[in-house]
Amino acid sequence: MAGIYIHIPFCKQACYYCDFHFSTSLKKKDEMIVAILDELLMRRSEVGEEPIETIYFGGGTPSLLEASELNRILAFIADHFEVIEHPEITLEANPDDLNADALQKLAQTRINRLSIGIQSFYEADLKMMNRAHNADEALNCLVEATKYFKNISIDLIYGIPGMTEARWLQNIETVLSLGIPHISSYALTVEPKTALYKMIQTGSIPKPDDGVAHQHFLLLMDRLKEAGFIHYELSNFGKEGYFSQNNSAYWLGKKYLGVGPSAHSFDGQSRSWNIANNALYIKSILDKKLPIEREVLSEADRYNEYVMTGLRTIWGVDLARVENDFGVRFRSYVVAQSERFIADGLMSNDVGILTITNKGKFLSDGIAADLFWLNLK
Ligand code: SF4
């Protein structure tokens, strides 16, 4: 088992673009923590004797939990699971929760990595996305966090309507000036059923422009390469030694146990996901029933997932592994399907490892879809 993921389903307010599962009411916070501990126990046997290498508090906004509550969950995991000596333990955190006092307390827990949702250092961008923090908090929390944590990742969003190239570059420069060793960066995407979607439909916000987002992505790749970052996954850049071990394990197809409402798990053969409703999740756990759905992956599903995630990473798609895990017909298929992308300079085949070139990176999901095995499901 590579890791444990814990979904903390609470946020102070709803960011306009967000389609994750969360509630803005913290009334059930105590019951939720108890339910999460119960779920960990109910699913203990899924892990077997495999040691836990990474623990990840995601959400939602896990930094809404007190350090004592995080410690309680970590102590429970240590008591009931075999955990390696130095696991990577990540807390997703929002800037408005990271004042000096909170950081001091977090530094005394076993948490050793922060993933901070900065998104932008500009007030106009933060307001447009309805983030709970302001520009001062974005900057100040990083100045403070770097006093206590070495392993920090920050999220940045590009392609925001109204975001100029100069503003985007300034965001990148600010991160670099603070010595942050890991950046996750995404284009602003418009998901159905979000407030952002409705605002665009009614014309109160312009639609994000794909061309602008592409340009921002190119600037990001260039500047971070120059600054010594490794572009190890499509949306992730890390200095040597600072890749996310938790996320790398997902991308390399390792197993993980996800607990909490809406959390997903993977046991090597099947995927499962918990109900995305706080009250129903708690009730089900109290009734000693797992609020879970499972899907056993077909051979084609597992191949498609490998292609999708492999092409997003520097590790690529290993043709020998394709042949070994799925057979020679899958290998022949992926080689044939990738030929035209290689000819167009969008992919490369380097001693049996297929990867996406820089030119193809912005198109990688579409390229992967063309390599999917569609007919055998
Ligand atoms: S803080 Fe994160 S999870 Fe919460 S609404 Fe904003 S983007 Fe979504």
mmCIF file with all atom_site columns, C-alpha atoms and ligand atoms in Angstrom, residues 7-24 58-62 64 92-94 96 117 119 129-133 155 157, ligand 1:
data_model
loop_
_atom_site.group_PDB
_atom_site.id
_atom_site.type_symbol
_atom_site.label_atom_id
_atom_site.label_alt_id
_atom_site.label_comp_id
_atom_site.label_asym_id
_atom_site.label_entity_id
_atom_site.label_seq_id
_atom_site.pdbx_PDB_ins_code
_atom_site.Cartn_x
_atom_site.Cartn_y
_atom_site.Cartn_z
_atom_site.occupancy
_atom_site.B_iso_or_equiv
_atom_site.pdbx_formal_charge
_atom_site.auth_seq_id
_atom_site.auth_comp_id
_atom_site.auth_asym_id
_atom_site.auth_atom_id
_atom_site.pdbx_PDB_model_num
ATOM   1  C  CA  . HIS A 1 7   ? -10.637 13.872 2.622   1.00 0.00 ? 7   HIS A CA  1
ATOM   2  C  CA  . ILE A 1 8   ? -11.581 16.744 4.946   1.00 0.00 ? 8   ILE A CA  1
ATOM   3  C  CA  . PRO A 1 9   ? -14.860 17.988 3.432   1.00 0.00 ? 9   PRO A CA  1
ATOM   4  C  CA  . PHE A 1 10  ? -15.113 21.527 4.794   1.00 0.00 ? 10  PHE A CA  1
ATOM   5  C  CA  . CYS A 1 11  ? -14.304 24.960 3.352   1.00 0.00 ? 11  CYS A CA  1
ATOM   6  C  CA  . LYS A 1 12  ? -14.846 28.502 4.614   1.00 0.00 ? 12  LYS A CA  1
ATOM   7  C  CA  . GLN A 1 13  ? -16.495 29.556 1.372   1.00 0.00 ? 13  GLN A CA  1
ATOM   8  C  CA  . ALA A 1 14  ? -17.060 28.145 -2.100  1.00 0.00 ? 14  ALA A CA  1
ATOM   9  C  CA  . CYS A 1 15  ? -14.522 29.136 -4.745  1.00 0.00 ? 15  CYS A CA  1
ATOM   10 C  CA  . TYR A 1 16  ? -16.481 29.861 -7.919  1.00 0.00 ? 16  TYR A CA  1
ATOM   11 C  CA  . TYR A 1 17  ? -14.619 27.311 -10.051 1.00 0.00 ? 17  TYR A CA  1
ATOM   12 C  CA  . CYS A 1 18  ? -14.611 24.400 -7.606  1.00 0.00 ? 18  CYS A CA  1
ATOM   13 C  CA  . ASP A 1 19  ? -16.398 21.092 -8.140  1.00 0.00 ? 19  ASP A CA  1
ATOM   14 C  CA  . PHE A 1 20  ? -14.785 19.165 -5.280  1.00 0.00 ? 20  PHE A CA  1
ATOM   15 C  CA  . HIS A 1 21  ? -16.909 17.861 -2.443  1.00 0.00 ? 21  HIS A CA  1
ATOM   16 C  CA  . PHE A 1 22  ? -17.095 20.126 0.620   1.00 0.00 ? 22  PHE A CA  1
ATOM   17 C  CA  . SER A 1 23  ? -19.544 21.809 2.967   1.00 0.00 ? 23  SER A CA  1
ATOM   18 C  CA  . THR A 1 24  ? -19.247 25.389 4.223   1.00 0.00 ? 24  THR A CA  1
ATOM   19 C  CA  . GLY A 1 58  ? -6.798  16.732 1.115   1.00 0.00 ? 58  GLY A CA  1
ATOM   20 C  CA  . GLY A 1 59  ? -10.122 18.401 0.659   1.00 0.00 ? 59  GLY A CA  1
ATOM   21 C  CA  . GLY A 1 60  ? -11.913 20.622 1.059   1.00 0.00 ? 60  GLY A CA  1
ATOM   22 C  CA  . THR A 1 61  ? -9.652  22.557 3.370   1.00 0.00 ? 61  THR A CA  1
ATOM   23 C  CA  . PRO A 1 62  ? -7.811  20.317 5.844   1.00 0.00 ? 62  PRO A CA  1
ATOM   24 C  CA  . LEU A 1 64  ? -9.481  24.100 9.002   1.00 0.00 ? 64  LEU A CA  1
ATOM   25 C  CA  . GLU A 1 92  ? -3.377  20.914 1.946   1.00 0.00 ? 92  GLU A CA  1
ATOM   26 C  CA  . ALA A 1 93  ? -3.714  24.359 3.466   1.00 0.00 ? 93  ALA A CA  1
ATOM   27 C  CA  . ASN A 1 94  ? -5.199  27.706 2.568   1.00 0.00 ? 94  ASN A CA  1
ATOM   28 C  CA  . ASP A 1 96  ? -5.964  32.411 5.504   1.00 0.00 ? 96  ASP A CA  1
ATOM   29 C  CA  . GLY A 1 117 ? -3.612  26.945 -2.294  1.00 0.00 ? 117 GLY A CA  1
ATOM   30 C  CA  . GLN A 1 119 ? -3.628  30.418 -6.803  1.00 0.00 ? 119 GLN A CA  1
ATOM   31 C  CA  . MET A 1 129 ? -12.400 33.158 -8.106  1.00 0.00 ? 129 MET A CA  1
ATOM   32 C  CA  . ASN A 1 130 ? -14.000 33.951 -4.705  1.00 0.00 ? 130 ASN A CA  1
ATOM   33 C  CA  . ARG A 1 131 ? -10.989 32.704 -2.770  1.00 0.00 ? 131 ARG A CA  1
ATOM   34 C  CA  . ALA A 1 132 ? -11.211 33.168 1.008   1.00 0.00 ? 132 ALA A CA  1
ATOM   35 C  CA  . HIS A 1 133 ? -7.773  34.798 1.224   1.00 0.00 ? 133 HIS A CA  1
ATOM   36 C  CA  . ASP A 1 155 ? -0.930  25.824 -6.366  1.00 0.00 ? 155 ASP A CA  1
ATOM   37 C  CA  . ILE A 1 157 ? -3.924  29.057 -11.538 1.00 0.00 ? 157 ILE A CA  1
HETATM 38 S  S1  . SF4 B 2 .   ? -10.815 25.938 -0.924  1.00 0.00 ? 1   SF4 B S1  1
HETATM 39 FE FE1 . SF4 B 2 .   ? -10.366 24.289 -2.406  1.00 0.00 ? 1   SF4 B FE1 1
HETATM 40 S  S2  . SF4 B 2 .   ? -11.910 22.707 -2.040  1.00 0.00 ? 1   SF4 B S2  1
HETATM 41 FE FE2 . SF4 B 2 .   ? -12.616 24.578 -0.993  1.00 0.00 ? 1   SF4 B FE2 1
HETATM 42 S  S3  . SF4 B 2 .   ? -13.991 25.573 -2.458  1.00 0.00 ? 1   SF4 B S3  1
HETATM 43 FE FE3 . SF4 B 2 .   ? -11.958 26.459 -2.767  1.00 0.00 ? 1   SF4 B FE3 1
HETATM 44 S  S4  . SF4 B 2 .   ? -10.977 25.190 -4.375  1.00 0.00 ? 1   SF4 B S4  1
HETATM 45 FE FE4 . SF4 B 2 .   ? -12.768 24.054 -3.573  1.00 0.00 ? 1   SF4 B FE4 1
#
